[in-house]
Structures are given as C-alpha cells and as structure tokens.
Coordinates of C-alpha atoms in Angstrom, one line a residue:
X1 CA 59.4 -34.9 101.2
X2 CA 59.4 -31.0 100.2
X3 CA 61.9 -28.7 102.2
X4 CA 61.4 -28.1 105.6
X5 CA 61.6 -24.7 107.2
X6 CA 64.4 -24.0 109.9
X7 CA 62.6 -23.2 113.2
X8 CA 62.4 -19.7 113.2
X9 CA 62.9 -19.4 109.8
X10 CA 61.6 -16.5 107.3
X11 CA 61.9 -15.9 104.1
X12 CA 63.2 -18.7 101.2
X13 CA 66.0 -21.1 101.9
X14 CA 69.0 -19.6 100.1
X15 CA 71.3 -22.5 100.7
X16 CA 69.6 -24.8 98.3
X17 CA 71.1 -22.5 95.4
X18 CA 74.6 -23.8 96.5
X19 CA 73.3 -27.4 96.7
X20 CA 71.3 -27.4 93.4
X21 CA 74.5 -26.1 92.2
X22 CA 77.1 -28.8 93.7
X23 CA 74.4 -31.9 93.3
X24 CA 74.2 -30.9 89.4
X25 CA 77.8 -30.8 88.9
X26 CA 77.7 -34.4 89.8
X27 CA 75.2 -35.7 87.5
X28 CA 78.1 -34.6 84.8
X29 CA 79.3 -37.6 85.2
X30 CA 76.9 -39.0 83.5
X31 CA 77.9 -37.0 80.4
X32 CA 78.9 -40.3 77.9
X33 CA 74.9 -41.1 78.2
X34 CA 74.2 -37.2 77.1
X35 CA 76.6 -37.9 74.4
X36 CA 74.9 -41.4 72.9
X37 CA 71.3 -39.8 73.5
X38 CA 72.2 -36.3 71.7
X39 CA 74.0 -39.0 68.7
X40 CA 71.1 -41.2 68.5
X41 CA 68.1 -38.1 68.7
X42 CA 70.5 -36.0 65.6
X43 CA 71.5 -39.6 63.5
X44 CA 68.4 -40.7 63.6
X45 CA 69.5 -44.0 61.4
X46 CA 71.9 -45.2 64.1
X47 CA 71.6 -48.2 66.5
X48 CA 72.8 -48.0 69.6
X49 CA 76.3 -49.7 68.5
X50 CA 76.5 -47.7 65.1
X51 CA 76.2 -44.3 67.8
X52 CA 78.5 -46.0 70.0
X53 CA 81.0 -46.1 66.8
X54 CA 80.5 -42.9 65.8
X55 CA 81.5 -41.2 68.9
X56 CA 84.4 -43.5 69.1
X57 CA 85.7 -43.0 65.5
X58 CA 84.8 -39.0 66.5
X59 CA 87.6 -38.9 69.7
X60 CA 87.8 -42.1 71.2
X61 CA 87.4 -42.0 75.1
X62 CA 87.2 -38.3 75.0
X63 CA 84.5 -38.4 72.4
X64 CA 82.0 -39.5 75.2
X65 CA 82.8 -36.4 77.3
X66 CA 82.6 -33.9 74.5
X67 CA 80.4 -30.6 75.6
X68 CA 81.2 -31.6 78.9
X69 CA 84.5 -28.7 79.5
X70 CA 83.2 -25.8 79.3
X71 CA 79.8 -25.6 78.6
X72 CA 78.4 -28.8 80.4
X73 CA 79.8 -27.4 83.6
X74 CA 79.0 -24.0 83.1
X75 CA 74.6 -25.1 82.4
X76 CA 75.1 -27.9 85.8
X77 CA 77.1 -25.2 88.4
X78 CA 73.7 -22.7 87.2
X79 CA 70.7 -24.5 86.0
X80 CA 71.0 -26.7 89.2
X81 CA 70.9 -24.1 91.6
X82 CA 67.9 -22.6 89.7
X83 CA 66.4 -25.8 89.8
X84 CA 66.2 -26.9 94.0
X85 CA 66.0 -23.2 94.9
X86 CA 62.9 -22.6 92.6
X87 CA 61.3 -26.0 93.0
X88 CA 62.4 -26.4 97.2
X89 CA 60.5 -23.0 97.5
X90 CA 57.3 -24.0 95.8
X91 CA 56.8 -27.5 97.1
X92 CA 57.0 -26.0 100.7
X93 CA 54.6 -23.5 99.7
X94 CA 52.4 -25.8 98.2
X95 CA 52.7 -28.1 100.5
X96 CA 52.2 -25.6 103.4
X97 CA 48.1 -25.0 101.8
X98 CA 47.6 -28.6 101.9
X99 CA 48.6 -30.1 98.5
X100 CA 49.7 -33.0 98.6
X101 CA 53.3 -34.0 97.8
X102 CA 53.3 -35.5 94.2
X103 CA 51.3 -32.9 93.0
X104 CA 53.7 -30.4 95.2
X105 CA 56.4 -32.4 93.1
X106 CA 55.0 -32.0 90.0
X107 CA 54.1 -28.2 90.3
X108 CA 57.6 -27.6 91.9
X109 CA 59.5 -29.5 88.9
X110 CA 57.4 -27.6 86.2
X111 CA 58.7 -24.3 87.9
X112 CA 62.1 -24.8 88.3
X113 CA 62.5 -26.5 85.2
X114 CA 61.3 -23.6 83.0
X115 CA 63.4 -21.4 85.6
X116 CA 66.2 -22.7 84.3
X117 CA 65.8 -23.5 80.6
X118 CA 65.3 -19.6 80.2
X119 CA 67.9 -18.3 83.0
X120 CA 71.0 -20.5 82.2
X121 CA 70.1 -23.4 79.2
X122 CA 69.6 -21.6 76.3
X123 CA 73.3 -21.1 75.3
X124 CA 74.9 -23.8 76.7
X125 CA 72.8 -26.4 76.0
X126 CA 72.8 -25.2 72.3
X127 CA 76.6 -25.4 72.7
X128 CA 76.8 -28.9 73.8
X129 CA 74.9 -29.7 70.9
X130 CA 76.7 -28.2 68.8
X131 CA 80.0 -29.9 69.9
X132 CA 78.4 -33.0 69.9
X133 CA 76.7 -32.7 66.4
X134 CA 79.1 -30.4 64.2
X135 CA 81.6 -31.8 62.0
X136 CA 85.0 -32.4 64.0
X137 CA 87.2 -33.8 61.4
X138 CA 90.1 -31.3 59.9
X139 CA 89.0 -30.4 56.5
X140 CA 91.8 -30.4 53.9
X141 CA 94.1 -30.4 56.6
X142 CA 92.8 -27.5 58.8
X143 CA 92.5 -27.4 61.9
X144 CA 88.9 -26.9 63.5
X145 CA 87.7 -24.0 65.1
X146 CA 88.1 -24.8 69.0
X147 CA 84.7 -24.2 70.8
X148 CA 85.3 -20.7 72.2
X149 CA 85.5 -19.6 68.5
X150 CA 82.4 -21.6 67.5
X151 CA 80.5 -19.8 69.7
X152 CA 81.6 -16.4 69.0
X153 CA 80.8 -17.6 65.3
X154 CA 77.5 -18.1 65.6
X155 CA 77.2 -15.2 68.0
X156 CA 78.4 -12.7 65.0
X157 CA 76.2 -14.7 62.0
X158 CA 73.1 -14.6 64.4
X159 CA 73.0 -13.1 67.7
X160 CA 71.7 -13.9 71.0
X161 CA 69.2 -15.9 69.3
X162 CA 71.7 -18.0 67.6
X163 CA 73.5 -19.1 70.9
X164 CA 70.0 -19.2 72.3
X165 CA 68.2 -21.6 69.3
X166 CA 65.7 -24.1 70.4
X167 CA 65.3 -22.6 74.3
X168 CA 61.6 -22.5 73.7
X169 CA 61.9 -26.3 73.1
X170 CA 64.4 -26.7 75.9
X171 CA 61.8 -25.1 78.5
X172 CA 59.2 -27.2 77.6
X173 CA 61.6 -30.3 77.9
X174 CA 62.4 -28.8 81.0
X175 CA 59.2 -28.2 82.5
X176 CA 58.1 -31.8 81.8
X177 CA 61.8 -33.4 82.6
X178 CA 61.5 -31.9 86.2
X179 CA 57.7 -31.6 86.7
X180 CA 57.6 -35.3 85.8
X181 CA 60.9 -36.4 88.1
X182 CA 59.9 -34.7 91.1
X183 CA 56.2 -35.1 91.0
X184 CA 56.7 -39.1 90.1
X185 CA 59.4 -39.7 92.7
X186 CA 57.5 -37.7 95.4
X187 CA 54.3 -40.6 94.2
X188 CA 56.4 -43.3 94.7
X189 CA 58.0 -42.3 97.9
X190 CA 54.3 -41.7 99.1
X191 CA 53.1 -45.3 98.3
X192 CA 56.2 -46.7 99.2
X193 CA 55.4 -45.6 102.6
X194 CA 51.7 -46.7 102.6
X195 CA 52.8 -50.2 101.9
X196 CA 55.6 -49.6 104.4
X197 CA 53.2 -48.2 107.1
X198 CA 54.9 -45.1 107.6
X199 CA 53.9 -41.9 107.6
X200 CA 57.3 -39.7 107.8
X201 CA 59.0 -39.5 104.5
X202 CA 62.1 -38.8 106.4
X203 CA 61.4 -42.8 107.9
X204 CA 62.3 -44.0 104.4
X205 CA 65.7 -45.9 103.7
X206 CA 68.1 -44.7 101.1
X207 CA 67.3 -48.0 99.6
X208 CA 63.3 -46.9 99.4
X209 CA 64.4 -42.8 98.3
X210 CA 66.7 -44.0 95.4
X211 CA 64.2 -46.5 94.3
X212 CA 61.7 -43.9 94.3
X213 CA 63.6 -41.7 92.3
X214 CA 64.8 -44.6 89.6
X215 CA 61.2 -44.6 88.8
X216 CA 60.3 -41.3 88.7
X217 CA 63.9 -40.8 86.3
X218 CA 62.9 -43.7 84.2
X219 CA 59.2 -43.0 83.8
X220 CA 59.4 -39.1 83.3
X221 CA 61.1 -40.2 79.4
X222 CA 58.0 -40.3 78.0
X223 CA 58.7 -36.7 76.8
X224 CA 61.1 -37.8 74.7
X225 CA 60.1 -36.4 71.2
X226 CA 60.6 -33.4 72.4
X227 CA 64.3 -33.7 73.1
X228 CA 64.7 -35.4 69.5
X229 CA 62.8 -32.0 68.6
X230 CA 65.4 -29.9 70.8
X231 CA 68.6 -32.0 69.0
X232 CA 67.1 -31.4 65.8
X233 CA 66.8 -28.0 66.4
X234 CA 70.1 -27.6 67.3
X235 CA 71.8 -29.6 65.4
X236 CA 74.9 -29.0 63.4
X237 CA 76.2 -31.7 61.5
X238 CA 76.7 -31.6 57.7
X239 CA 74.5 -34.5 57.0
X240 CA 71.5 -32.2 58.7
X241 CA 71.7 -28.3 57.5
X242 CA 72.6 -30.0 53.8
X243 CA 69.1 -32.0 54.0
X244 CA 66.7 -30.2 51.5
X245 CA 63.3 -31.3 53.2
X246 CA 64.5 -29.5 56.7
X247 CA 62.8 -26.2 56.8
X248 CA 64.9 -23.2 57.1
X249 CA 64.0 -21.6 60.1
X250 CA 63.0 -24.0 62.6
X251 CA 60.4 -23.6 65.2
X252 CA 59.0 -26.8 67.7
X253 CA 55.9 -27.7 65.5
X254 CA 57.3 -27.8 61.6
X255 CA 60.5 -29.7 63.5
X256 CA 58.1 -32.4 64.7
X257 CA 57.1 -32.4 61.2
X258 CA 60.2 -32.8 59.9
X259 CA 61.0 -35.5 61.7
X260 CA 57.9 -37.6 61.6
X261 CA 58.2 -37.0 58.1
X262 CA 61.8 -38.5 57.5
X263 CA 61.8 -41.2 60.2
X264 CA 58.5 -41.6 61.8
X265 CA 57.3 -42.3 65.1
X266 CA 59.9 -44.4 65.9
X267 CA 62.5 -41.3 64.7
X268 CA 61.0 -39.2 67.9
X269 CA 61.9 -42.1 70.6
X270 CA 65.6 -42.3 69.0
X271 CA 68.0 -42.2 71.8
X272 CA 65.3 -43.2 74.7
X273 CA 67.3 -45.9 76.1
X274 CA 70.1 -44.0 77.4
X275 CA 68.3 -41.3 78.6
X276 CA 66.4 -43.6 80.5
X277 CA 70.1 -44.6 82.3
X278 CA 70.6 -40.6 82.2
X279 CA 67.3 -39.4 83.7
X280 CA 67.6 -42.2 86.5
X281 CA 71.4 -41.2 87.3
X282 CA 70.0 -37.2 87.3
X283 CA 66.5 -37.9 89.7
X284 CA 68.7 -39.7 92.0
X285 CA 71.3 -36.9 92.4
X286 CA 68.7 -34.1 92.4
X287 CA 65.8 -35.6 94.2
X288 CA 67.4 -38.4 96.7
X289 CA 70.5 -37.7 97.3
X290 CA 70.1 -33.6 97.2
X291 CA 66.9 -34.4 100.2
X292 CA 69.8 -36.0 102.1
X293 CA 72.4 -33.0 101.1
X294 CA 69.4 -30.4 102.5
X295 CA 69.0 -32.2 105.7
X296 CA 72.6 -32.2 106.5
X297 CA 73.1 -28.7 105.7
X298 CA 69.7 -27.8 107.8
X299 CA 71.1 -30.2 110.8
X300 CA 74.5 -27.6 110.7
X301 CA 72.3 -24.7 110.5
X302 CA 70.5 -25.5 113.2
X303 CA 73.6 -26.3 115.6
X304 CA 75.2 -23.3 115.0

C-alpha cells in the first residue's frame, strides 16, 4: 500500500523522514551479513567459511560489526529518511493518477534509491568499505590508523571524489535495490490479496506483509554484479590495489571487465547468498514493518 494522506492534508508527509531514519537504523543489525557480502564480493576466491575465517581471524566477534560505528550509522540515520520520504511521496502521487501499486513501487524505489546514493552514500558507504577491505593488521608493530584518520587520508590524497569513489555505482545499485524491493513487495502484496479475496492492503496480516516483502528482498538480488562492481571499486585491501591487471582509474564498465576477466561470471554473484538474508532483513524493515510504523504515527496525528 503507498502512503495515505491525512484528511485534510497538503503538501508532503514530513514525518516519514524521521521514520525512514529510525526503521534504517534498525536494519544495522543486520551489519555481520554486510560484512560476509562486502568479504566475499572483494576476495572473490573465498567460500562462504573461508570469508567467515577471514573476518574472524580479522577481530573476532567485532570483526562482523566493522564499518558499523561510525559510518554505518551515520549512511542508516540519513539515507533512510531520504529513502521513505522520497519514495512515500511518489507512490502516492503515482498512485493518486491511477498507477497501479507495483509499478508505484517500483517507480518510488528507483527514486528514493538514487536520492540517497547521491545525498548521503557516497562517503560512507566508501568508508565501510574501506574498513571492511583495508589491511588491519599492525605492520612492524605499528599501530593502524583509526578510521577518522583513514578518512581524512584519503580526503587529503584525493578529495571529495576520493571519499566519494564508486557513488555512480552505488546509485545504480540503489536505484535497482529499492526500485526492485518496493515494486516486487508491492506485486506480491497485490496477488496475495487476489488469492486472499481482499481488496484493502491494509486487510493483510503481518504474516502476508512480511512474506510479501521476503520476496521482494530475496528476489530484487539479481543486481548483484553490480555490488561486486561497487566493492571492487572501493576496495582497499593489499591483495587488490597490488594486482597489475586492475586498471588504474576505475569506472563501472572496465570494473566489470576486470572482474569477468579474473573470476568470471561466477566472480560477479560472489557474496549473493548473504545478501539474499540482508536484503530480506532490509525490505522487511523498510517496506513492512515501516507501513505499520506510518500508520501508527498517522493514527496519533489524527487524534491530536
């Protein structure tokens, strides 16, 4: 179901910045599945237990949360409240001509999705990466740079567009994460109620929303080489800036060459599985759970 206006309403529904904002800090807590996917899509080589290793051998229990303090939070508190502000506004507006509300869903996830990747991603998911991927072992005894100095690093050798690398790839990822979520959850929530006989999507059980939303979560990772093309991108492990074949300024196509080159077709799905787990836990949260979220907060509107 898109948003529905307040009775007497005007104007856009401000509120959902501050749900899109709360609902995405929650999805952090999915942040060991970021952590295997971004291992898996950079060490292309790995299993799924050789990843799990690495991680392990790389901080132990902590090494599945790293990226999450400061720079996960900082991307979920914004790039969620970009997301169900921008994408609320233009399912009820598409919605309101007559479209129908997968392809409201689908239109509303491609805008909010780019919204975000170039309002708030750029630099903090390039950040994450680069705590995830970079080398953390002390060299000779040294201690590594903490992350705060990391990114003032690579904001002195390159610039905004250093803290920035790979956005263009993380707005098309974004636009077809969110595009594909919404617009696939909104489908299944529509034949779940045909085969249901109902015709109010506020009818269906939390059961039939989350459900809806699993699907749409699982299914929308077909885009997955272009995440593996947004690691690579990003990437800052040893093992990848010393590889002679990678080309030295980096841009979405000759990445995808890179990689199909090195590890083939198979090298572009790497890390699928738990983003599968990830993009299910993230639909839920934004789609199901943040419908419920907007009700409630419409409901105490309304009484006031």
């Amino acid at each position: 179901m898109a948003i529905q206006k307040e009775p007497g309403q005007k104007g856009v529904n401000w509120s959902n910045i501050a749900v899109g904002a709360i609902m995405n800090m929650v999805t952090t807590l999915g942040q060991p599945l970021e952590v295997i996917k971004t291992q898996m899509a950079a060490n292309r080589s790995q299993s799924m237990l050789q990843a799990l290793r690495a991680v392990w051998a790389r901080g132990g229990f902590l090494g599945f949360y790293q990226g999450l303090i400061p720079w996960a939070w900082i991307e979920a508190s914004t790039k969620g409240g970009v997301l169900l502000f921008t994408a609320s506004e233009i399912e009820t507006a598409t919605t309101a001509v007559g479209i129908n509300p997968a392809a409201a869903g689908l239109l509303g996830g491609m805008g909010g999705g780019i919204a975000q990747a170039y309002a708030t991603m750029g630099f903090t998911t390039s950040m994450k990466t680069a705590e995830i991927t970079r080398h953390k072992q002390a060299a000779a005894g040294v201690k590594p740079p903490s992350t705060w100095a990391l990114f003032f690093e690579i904001f002195r050798k390159e610039g905004i567009r250093g803290v920035n690398k790979g956005v263009n790839a993380v707005a098309v990822r974004q636009c077809t994460n969110w595009g594909s979520r919404i617009g696939l959850a909104r489908l299944a929530e529509t034949s779940i109620q045909k085969v249901r006989g109902k015709e109010d999507g506020h009818s269906l059980s939390a059961f039939d929303k989350i459900l809806s939303s699993s699907v749409g979560g699982a299914l929308a990772t077909w885009n997955q080489p272009i995440e593996v093309i947004r690691v690579e991108m990003q990437n800052m492990s040893k093992e990848a800036t010393a590889s002679a074949n990678r080309p030295a300024k980096l841009t979405i196509f000759n990445t995808f060459s890179y990689i199909y080159k090195e590890n083939g077709i198979k090298g572009l799905y790497r890390g699928v599985t738990p983003r599968i787990g990830l993009g299910i836990w993230q639909t839920v949260c934004m789609v199901s759970f943040a419908d419920y979220v907007k009700a409630w907060v419409k409901g105490n509107n309304q009484r006031v």
